[in-house]
């Protein structure tokens, strides 16, 4: 068995490999990277007999060469800012994997895609269709909203002032940490099965800004309240309004085999 993880130097890919190294022999793991500047996790992978290969989403020939001899391929979605380019890149990898004889492709999609293909998750839905049409065994891993978005909400300012100010609205969030996603995805990669499955890797319950203010109160050692103000503007709010941040799923916890990280623990990295 050989498992190729693309985007291996990215935050998610790096965490997935770190988790995989605790579950299967390193000799079964191939890290796909754009360049050979490697973090410590990949150095550890090589030291234990794993392999690092160059992969270029823009180059079908390199993709096919990289996929040769691979049984399972985890395609981590491209970070390119242009969705048209992203779809082309994803398609290149999927077709290359098919040509190289990859048996099972897994893809990090986005949770609860909307029905309108013009929405912000359309590239993921279109990529999923390319995968379905390829005829390969597949597993779609639809990741929820990253908890990282809280980093632009002014948490430090809220702790200092005692007020977390946001626009009015019924804001609820099914956000998740990369660490939880990586643990679940590594389990899927290491286990047999999961073919022809679509998993919604979002939190099993939502939280709102009032909940966030309560957590900030614990860190501040003084009361932090939530206040709504129509004058608050930031690019994050239109983005949040364009995706499904409300739907929940048990899939992430089931695949992790443990509860998801609490809101309090999740925001610690953004308070340091």
XYZ file of N, CA and C in Angstrom, residues 5-222:
654
model
N 0.046 12.035 -0.294
C -0.653 13.217 0.219
C -0.092 14.430 -0.508
N -0.927 15.124 -1.277
C -0.459 16.330 -1.950
C -0.511 17.505 -0.969
N 0.131 18.613 -1.348
C 0.129 19.784 -0.473
C 0.726 19.470 0.888
N 1.723 18.621 0.904
C 2.236 18.090 2.165
C 2.975 19.106 3.017
N 3.397 20.218 2.419
C 4.070 21.245 3.217
C 3.098 22.280 3.767
N 1.836 22.200 3.352
C 0.834 23.102 3.903
C 0.472 22.700 5.318
N -0.280 23.564 5.998
C -0.609 23.293 7.396
C -1.393 21.998 7.567
N -2.428 21.801 6.747
C -3.249 20.607 6.884
C -2.469 19.360 6.486
N -1.818 19.416 5.338
C -1.063 18.260 4.859
C 0.014 17.823 5.835
N 0.696 18.790 6.420
C 1.754 18.488 7.393
C 1.181 17.771 8.614
N 0.022 18.242 9.082
C -0.614 17.624 10.247
C -1.118 16.217 9.923
N -1.624 16.025 8.723
C -2.099 14.697 8.319
C -0.947 13.702 8.320
N 0.190 14.098 7.764
C 1.348 13.199 7.726
C 1.842 12.899 9.137
N 1.870 13.903 9.994
C 2.297 13.673 11.385
C 1.396 12.639 12.054
N 0.097 12.715 11.795
C -0.839 11.728 12.348
C -0.660 10.357 11.714
N -0.448 10.336 10.401
C -0.272 9.061 9.709
C 0.951 8.304 10.206
N 1.996 9.039 10.556
C 3.224 8.401 11.026
C 3.025 7.635 12.325
N 1.943 7.921 13.037
C 1.646 7.185 14.270
C 0.750 5.979 14.004
N 0.326 5.788 12.742
C -0.664 4.753 12.436
C -0.180 3.692 11.463
N 0.652 4.075 10.508
C 1.123 3.134 9.490
C 2.622 3.326 9.285
N 3.300 2.344 8.703
C 4.735 2.495 8.443
C 5.021 3.679 7.521
N 6.090 4.377 7.810
C 6.465 5.532 6.984
C 6.724 5.120 5.543
N 7.119 3.879 5.336
C 7.420 3.391 3.983
C 6.182 3.358 3.094
N 4.997 3.481 3.692
C 3.762 3.491 2.902
C 3.296 4.907 2.563
N 4.043 5.906 3.039
C 3.613 7.302 2.895
C 4.492 8.036 1.885
N 3.846 8.734 0.967
C 4.546 9.592 0.008
C 4.021 11.012 0.180
N 4.914 11.934 0.420
C 4.541 13.339 0.554
C 4.737 14.040 -0.783
N 3.667 14.649 -1.282
C 3.764 15.396 -2.527
C 3.962 16.870 -2.241
N 5.052 17.439 -2.761
C 5.393 18.831 -2.468
C 5.699 19.584 -3.750
N 5.474 20.903 -3.705
C 5.797 21.725 -4.874
C 7.298 21.969 -4.975
N 7.942 22.141 -3.834
C 9.393 22.284 -3.826
C 9.944 21.464 -2.670
N 11.237 21.272 -2.642
C 11.857 20.376 -1.675
C 12.314 21.078 -0.403
N 11.768 22.263 -0.140
C 12.012 22.932 1.141
C 11.042 22.326 2.151
N 11.559 21.502 3.049
C 10.688 20.648 3.848
C 10.668 21.014 5.326
N 9.488 20.998 5.934
C 9.393 21.161 7.383
C 9.883 19.906 8.092
N 9.995 19.983 9.401
C 10.562 18.882 10.181
C 9.761 17.589 10.039
N 8.440 17.702 9.856
C 7.621 16.502 9.719
C 8.054 15.672 8.523
N 8.355 16.349 7.408
C 8.762 15.617 6.214
C 10.182 15.079 6.349
N 11.019 15.775 7.084
C 12.350 15.245 7.370
C 12.220 13.967 8.184
N 11.313 13.981 9.151
C 11.073 12.788 9.970
C 10.533 11.653 9.105
N 9.661 11.990 8.157
C 9.117 10.995 7.236
C 10.247 10.328 6.453
N 11.138 11.120 5.900
C 12.253 10.576 5.123
C 13.177 9.734 5.997
N 13.431 10.217 7.205
C 14.320 9.485 8.117
C 13.773 8.102 8.448
N 12.431 7.974 8.415
C 11.799 6.697 8.757
C 11.511 5.842 7.522
N 12.001 6.275 6.378
C 11.853 5.469 5.173
C 10.742 5.894 4.246
N 10.080 6.995 4.554
C 9.045 7.518 3.676
C 9.652 8.224 2.480
N 8.794 8.652 1.578
C 9.258 9.247 0.330
C 8.670 10.639 0.139
N 9.459 11.510 -0.469
C 8.981 12.845 -0.823
C 9.131 13.012 -2.334
N 8.046 13.357 -2.990
C 8.069 13.557 -4.439
C 7.562 14.956 -4.780
N 8.123 15.517 -5.835
C 7.637 16.808 -6.327
C 6.335 16.595 -7.100
N 5.375 17.488 -6.884
C 4.142 17.471 -7.652
C 3.770 18.899 -8.002
N 3.352 19.089 -9.236
C 2.977 20.415 -9.719
C 1.574 20.320 -10.299
N 0.602 20.914 -9.631
C -0.790 20.849 -10.087
C -0.960 21.401 -11.493
N -0.027 22.256 -11.914
C -0.142 22.870 -13.234
C 0.467 22.013 -14.344
N 1.138 20.925 -13.978
C 1.860 20.119 -14.954
C 1.355 18.674 -14.937
N 0.487 18.302 -15.874
C -0.088 16.954 -15.887
C 0.961 15.840 -15.961
N 2.043 16.064 -16.722
C 3.065 15.023 -16.858
C 3.757 14.746 -15.531
N 4.103 15.822 -14.809
C 4.725 15.645 -13.494
C 3.744 14.975 -12.538
N 2.488 15.380 -12.608
C 1.465 14.780 -11.745
C 1.368 13.277 -11.975
N 1.356 12.877 -13.247
C 1.221 11.456 -13.557
C 2.436 10.674 -13.064
N 3.613 11.247 -13.237
C 4.836 10.594 -12.759
C 4.801 10.443 -11.241
N 4.347 11.489 -10.567
C 4.287 11.472 -9.101
C 3.285 10.435 -8.609
N 2.207 10.233 -9.371
C 1.156 9.301 -8.966
C 1.463 7.844 -9.307
N 2.524 7.599 -10.025
C 2.862 6.236 -10.430
C 3.160 5.365 -9.212
N 2.513 4.209 -9.153
C 2.739 3.293 -8.048
C 1.954 3.618 -6.795
N 1.055 4.596 -6.881
C 0.275 5.039 -5.725
C -1.070 4.306 -5.700
N -1.463 3.805 -4.542
C -2.770 3.160 -4.384
C -3.853 4.167 -3.990
N -3.533 4.994 -2.974
C -4.465 6.011 -2.486
C -3.846 7.385 -2.681
N -4.642 8.306 -3.170
C -4.185 9.684 -3.350
C -5.102 10.623 -2.579
N -4.529 11.407 -1.693
C -5.281 12.483 -1.042
C -4.960 13.777 -1.759
N -5.947 14.310 -2.463
C -5.793 15.592 -3.150
C -6.270 16.699 -2.220
N -5.318 17.450 -1.686
C -5.658 18.616 -0.875
C -5.884 19.788 -1.819
N -7.006 20.439 -1.694
C -7.397 21.468 -2.659
C -6.351 22.569 -2.772
N -6.223 23.082 -3.966
C -5.259 24.134 -4.269
C -5.570 25.410 -3.490
N -4.521 26.141 -3.155
C -4.686 27.407 -2.447
C -4.701 28.607 -3.385
N -4.704 28.363 -4.692
C -4.733 29.461 -5.659
C -5.977 30.309 -5.444
N -5.859 31.598 -5.662
C -6.971 32.522 -5.400
C -8.000 32.574 -6.527
N -7.650 32.069 -7.695
C -8.555 32.071 -8.845
C -9.201 30.688 -8.956
N -10.530 30.631 -8.778
C -11.208 29.341 -8.786
C -11.140 28.640 -10.135
N -11.054 29.392 -11.220
C -10.925 28.768 -12.540
C -9.601 28.019 -12.631
N -8.551 28.656 -12.133
C -7.229 28.006 -12.112
C -7.254 26.798 -11.177
N -7.896 26.956 -10.026
C -7.966 25.844 -9.063
C -8.628 24.618 -9.696
N -9.740 24.836 -10.389
C -10.445 23.710 -11.000
C -9.569 23.021 -12.043
N -8.856 23.816 -12.833
C -7.939 23.239 -13.822
C -6.855 22.420 -13.130
N -6.305 22.953 -12.046
C -5.263 22.240 -11.311
C -5.790 20.918 -10.750
N -6.966 20.972 -10.145
C -7.554 19.764 -9.582
C -7.813 18.724 -10.674
N -8.323 19.204 -11.794
C -8.618 18.302 -12.916
C -7.345 17.652 -13.428
N -6.262 18.423 -13.499
C -4.970 17.869 -13.921
C -4.558 16.699 -13.037
N -4.673 16.890 -11.727
C -4.249 15.847 -10.790
C -5.156 14.620 -10.897
N -6.457 14.846 -10.993
C -7.406 13.730 -11.055
C -7.177 12.896 -12.313
N -7.028 13.549 -13.458
C -6.794 12.818 -14.703
C -5.446 12.104 -14.679
N -4.443 12.759 -14.096
C -3.125 12.128 -13.989
C -3.188 10.892 -13.098
N -3.923 10.995 -12.014
C -4.069 9.858 -11.101
C -4.750 8.692 -11.813
N -5.782 8.994 -12.572
C -6.491 7.964 -13.334
C -5.539 7.270 -14.306
N -4.770 8.067 -15.047
C -3.831 7.516 -16.026
C -2.740 6.689 -15.362
N -2.350 7.066 -14.152
C -1.266 6.379 -13.446
C -1.745 5.114 -12.742
N -3.057 4.892 -12.735
C -3.576 3.676 -12.132
C -3.903 3.768 -10.650
N -4.052 4.993 -10.143
C -4.448 5.160 -8.739
C -5.829 4.537 -8.541
N -5.982 3.754 -7.472
C -7.234 3.039 -7.238
C -8.273 3.884 -6.503
N -7.818 4.726 -5.589
C -8.728 5.394 -4.656
C -8.271 6.837 -4.479
N -9.123 7.781 -4.809
C -8.790 9.197 -4.651
C -9.655 9.799 -3.547
N -9.031 10.587 -2.696
C -9.731 11.295 -1.619
C -9.492 12.779 -1.833
N -10.503 13.589 -1.557
C -10.410 15.030 -1.848
C -10.932 15.858 -0.690
N -10.182 16.895 -0.320
C -10.613 17.809 0.739
C -11.519 18.888 0.142
N -12.802 18.625 0.162
C -13.806 19.541 -0.365
C -14.233 20.501 0.745
N -15.405 21.134 0.560
C -15.906 22.094 1.547
C -17.288 21.670 2.012
N -17.515 21.723 3.310
C -18.728 21.166 3.903
C -20.010 21.868 3.451
N -21.033 21.082 3.285
C -22.386 21.545 2.981
C -22.420 22.527 1.807
N -21.982 22.074 0.626
C -21.986 22.978 -0.537
C -23.395 23.419 -0.885
N -23.515 24.657 -1.343
C -24.811 25.217 -1.705
C -25.238 24.673 -3.071
N -26.511 24.805 -3.373
C -27.011 24.292 -4.656
C -26.647 25.200 -5.823
N -26.371 26.463 -5.525
C -26.043 27.429 -6.570
C -24.565 27.310 -6.916
N -24.261 26.932 -8.147
C -22.863 26.748 -8.550
C -22.091 28.060 -8.625
N -22.765 29.182 -8.435
C -22.057 30.463 -8.438
C -21.549 30.826 -7.048
N -21.837 29.966 -6.068
C -21.428 30.319 -4.719
C -19.943 30.051 -4.511
N -19.452 30.374 -3.284
C -18.020 30.323 -3.026
C -17.463 28.905 -2.969
N -18.322 27.899 -2.900
C -17.834 26.528 -2.837
C -17.975 25.793 -4.172
N -18.286 26.533 -5.249
C -18.564 25.884 -6.527
C -17.357 25.104 -7.049
N -16.146 25.594 -6.835
C -14.962 24.890 -7.326
C -14.881 23.503 -6.708
N -15.316 23.376 -5.479
C -15.280 22.067 -4.817
C -16.336 21.131 -5.398
N -17.528 21.643 -5.642
C -18.579 20.810 -6.230
C -18.192 20.360 -7.633
N -17.587 21.257 -8.393
C -17.158 20.904 -9.747
C -16.009 19.899 -9.716
N -15.114 20.049 -8.741
C -14.027 19.080 -8.591
C -14.585 17.711 -8.222
N -15.559 17.701 -7.326
C -16.192 16.437 -6.953
C -16.770 15.745 -8.194
N -17.395 16.520 -9.080
C -17.984 15.941 -10.286
C -16.914 15.308 -11.171
N -15.764 15.972 -11.288
C -14.662 15.407 -12.076
C -14.224 14.072 -11.473
N -14.182 14.024 -10.152
C -13.802 12.781 -9.461
C -14.833 11.690 -9.716
N -16.125 12.026 -9.569
C -17.181 11.033 -9.810
C -17.094 10.505 -11.245
N -16.863 11.412 -12.188
C -16.814 11.031 -13.603
C -15.576 10.206 -13.947
N -14.545 10.266 -13.094
C -13.285 9.555 -13.386
C -13.427 8.047 -13.284
N -14.404 7.586 -12.515
C -14.578 6.151 -12.346
C -13.719 5.543 -11.257
N -12.832 6.327 -10.662
C -12.021 5.819 -9.564
C -12.856 5.691 -8.295
N -12.439 4.817 -7.394
C -13.040 4.819 -6.066
C -12.753 6.177 -5.438
N -13.701 6.697 -4.669
C -13.505 8.031 -4.119
C -13.966 8.108 -2.672
N -13.413 9.088 -1.975
C -13.926 9.521 -0.673
C -13.855 11.037 -0.669
N -14.969 11.693 -0.425
C -15.002 13.149 -0.383
C -15.005 13.587 1.079
N -14.015 14.363 1.446
C -13.822 14.836 2.816
C -14.135 16.330 2.845
N -15.393 16.649 3.116
C -15.826 18.047 3.068
C -15.516 18.745 4.393
N -14.454 19.511 4.395
C -13.996 20.185 5.611
C -14.872 21.376 5.953
N -15.147 21.540 7.245
C -15.905 22.688 7.720
C -15.063 23.955 7.723
N -15.702 25.034 8.078
C -15.032 26.334 8.197
C -13.890 26.242 9.209
N -12.703 26.684 8.811
C -11.584 26.703 9.752
C -11.838 27.711 10.869
N -11.522 27.327 12.084
C -11.681 28.200 13.242
C -10.809 29.449 13.124
N -9.835 29.417 12.225
C -8.905 30.535 12.051
C -9.597 31.875 11.807
N -10.830 31.845 11.327
C -11.502 33.106 11.015
C -11.661 33.996 12.251
N -11.618 33.416 13.453
C -11.773 34.233 14.665
C -10.615 35.215 14.821
N -9.522 34.945 14.112
C -8.337 35.795 14.248
C -8.560 37.220 13.749
N -9.627 37.431 12.964
C -9.897 38.782 12.449
C -11.067 39.438 13.185
N -11.511 38.833 14.268
C -12.667 39.367 14.986
C -12.289 40.331 16.112
N -10.997 40.594 16.290
C -10.569 41.519 17.337
C -10.644 40.921 18.732
N -10.145 39.709 18.897
C -10.223 39.037 20.194
C -9.419 39.763 21.269
N -8.216 40.198 20.922
C -7.380 40.908 21.901
C -8.054 42.222 22.318
N -8.613 42.918 21.344
C -9.297 44.173 21.643
C -10.518 43.923 22.535
N -11.215 42.816 22.279
C -12.390 42.485 23.087
C -12.001 42.203 24.534
N -10.889 41.512 24.716
C -10.413 41.225 26.075
C -10.020 42.519 26.787
N -9.373 43.416 26.049
C -8.938 44.682 26.659
C -10.113 45.586 27.000
N -11.081 45.671 26.093
C -12.202 46.605 26.275
C -13.373 46.003 27.044
N -13.434 44.679 27.056
C -14.563 44.016 27.697
C -15.778 43.899 26.796
N -15.591 44.208 25.493
C -16.726 44.151 24.555
C -16.275 43.505 23.237
N -16.979 42.460 22.839
C -16.789 41.844 21.521
C -17.884 42.392 20.619
N -17.507 43.207 19.655
C -18.486 43.888 18.803
C -18.536 43.241 17.425
N -19.740 42.879 16.992
C -19.938 42.267 15.680
C -21.177 42.857 15.027
N -21.358 42.619 13.733
C -22.603 43.051 13.101
C -23.787 42.279 13.677
N -24.970 42.855 13.574
C -26.176 42.174 14.055
C -26.478 40.973 13.174
N -27.132 40.000 13.770
C -27.520 38.826 13.000
C -27.485 37.567 13.831
N -28.116 36.530 13.301
C -28.122 35.231 13.979
C -26.916 34.425 13.500
N -25.752 34.836 13.975
C -24.509 34.186 13.557
C -24.282 32.913 14.376
N -24.132 31.788 13.677
C -23.794 30.526 14.324
C -22.730 29.816 13.484
N -21.853 29.100 14.158
C -20.682 28.572 13.460
C -20.415 27.100 13.781
N -20.157 26.341 12.716
C -19.803 24.930 12.831
C -18.297 24.732 12.598
N -17.514 25.711 13.013
C -16.085 25.761 12.702
C -15.309 24.628 13.360
N -14.190 24.269 12.715
C -13.358 23.163 13.184
C -11.878 23.555 13.133
N -11.065 22.815 13.857
C -9.620 23.051 13.831
C -8.963 22.144 12.789
N -7.837 22.594 12.263
C -7.078 21.753 11.339
C -6.605 20.478 12.036
N -6.289 20.592 13.307
C -5.803 19.415 14.043
C -6.855 18.315 14.057
N -8.114 18.689 14.292
C -9.183 17.692 14.293
C -9.382 17.107 12.895
N -9.373 17.970 11.891
C -9.516 17.489 10.517
C -8.401 16.524 10.164
N -7.179 16.875 10.530
C -6.021 16.038 10.205
C -6.132 14.674 10.869
N -6.591 14.654 12.110
C -6.740 13.384 12.825
C -7.770 12.498 12.129
N -8.903 13.086 11.755
C -9.954 12.317 11.085
C -9.494 11.820 9.718
N -8.880 12.701 8.941
C -8.446 12.333 7.593
C -7.362 11.272 7.640
N -6.439 11.374 8.581
C -5.393 10.363 8.727
C -6.009 8.999 9.045
N -7.038 8.986 9.879
C -7.713 7.730 10.191
C -8.337 7.118 8.941
N -8.974 7.946 8.128
C -9.585 7.458 6.891
C -8.521 6.879 5.962
N -7.403 7.574 5.839
C -6.326 7.104 4.969
C -5.721 5.789 5.455
N -5.609 5.653 6.767
C -4.941 4.480 7.338
C -5.833 3.241 7.353
N -7.148 3.457 7.296
C -8.093 2.349 7.403
C -8.505 1.845 6.026
N -9.004 0.610 6.004
C -9.620 0.085 4.797
C -11.060 0.585 4.744
N -11.611 0.598 3.559
C -12.985 1.048 3.410
C -13.073 2.525 3.097
N -14.210 3.107 3.357
C -14.528 4.524 3.119
C -14.731 4.850 1.637
N -14.722 3.826 0.770
C -14.939 4.107 -0.653
C -16.389 4.529 -0.905
N -16.538 5.423 -1.879
C -17.843 5.935 -2.308
C -18.596 6.583 -1.144
N -17.867 7.266 -0.288
C -18.473 7.951 0.850
C -18.198 9.450 0.761
N -19.152 10.229 1.245
C -18.991 11.677 1.368
C -19.172 12.016 2.840
N -18.162 12.619 3.435
C -18.208 12.979 4.847
C -18.262 14.494 5.011
N -19.140 14.951 5.885
C -19.240 16.371 6.213
C -18.460 16.593 7.520
N -17.245 17.103 7.395
C -16.362 17.222 8.556
C -16.518 18.582 9.232
N -17.712 18.808 9.730
C -18.021 20.030 10.477
C -18.259 19.656 11.936
N -18.377 20.663 12.776
C -18.609 20.416 14.198
C -19.998 19.813 14.420
N -20.169 19.039 15.499
C -21.473 18.436 15.784
C -22.461 19.407 16.425
N -21.970 20.573 16.848
C -22.870 21.609 17.356
C -22.261 22.981 17.050
N -23.108 23.991 16.954
C -22.612 25.329 16.624
C -22.418 26.165 17.879
N -21.693 27.262 17.714
C -21.553 28.267 18.767
C -21.825 29.628 18.145
N -22.129 30.608 18.995
C -22.400 31.955 18.495
C -21.474 32.963 19.175
N -21.643 34.230 18.833
C -20.741 35.244 19.372
C -20.906 35.429 20.875
N -22.090 35.166 21.397
C -22.280 35.231 22.842
C -21.458 34.149 23.537
N -21.421 32.958 22.914
C -20.585 31.877 23.452
C -19.111 32.268 23.420
N -18.707 32.905 22.327
C -17.320 33.341 22.204
C -16.987 34.369 23.277
N -17.900 35.294 23.561
C -17.670 36.296 24.607
C -17.518 35.634 25.973
N -18.285 34.573 26.222
C -18.163 33.844 27.485
C -16.787 33.208 27.617
N -16.298 32.649 26.536
C -14.966 32.037 26.558
C -13.896 33.109 26.764
N -14.036 34.246 26.097
C -13.088 35.336 26.273
C -13.099 35.842 27.716
N -14.255 35.801 28.344
C -14.367 36.192 29.757
C -13.458 35.324 30.623
N -13.413 34.028 30.325
C -12.563 33.121 31.086
C -11.088 33.472 30.925
N -10.695 33.821 29.703
C -9.300 34.185 29.460
C -8.967 35.550 30.066
N -9.928 36.465 30.029
C -9.677 37.844 30.464
C -9.653 37.975 31.983
N -10.363 37.080 32.652
C -10.483 37.218 34.099
C -11.414 38.353 34.474
N -12.166 38.824 33.502
C -13.181 39.855 33.720
C -14.261 39.645 32.669
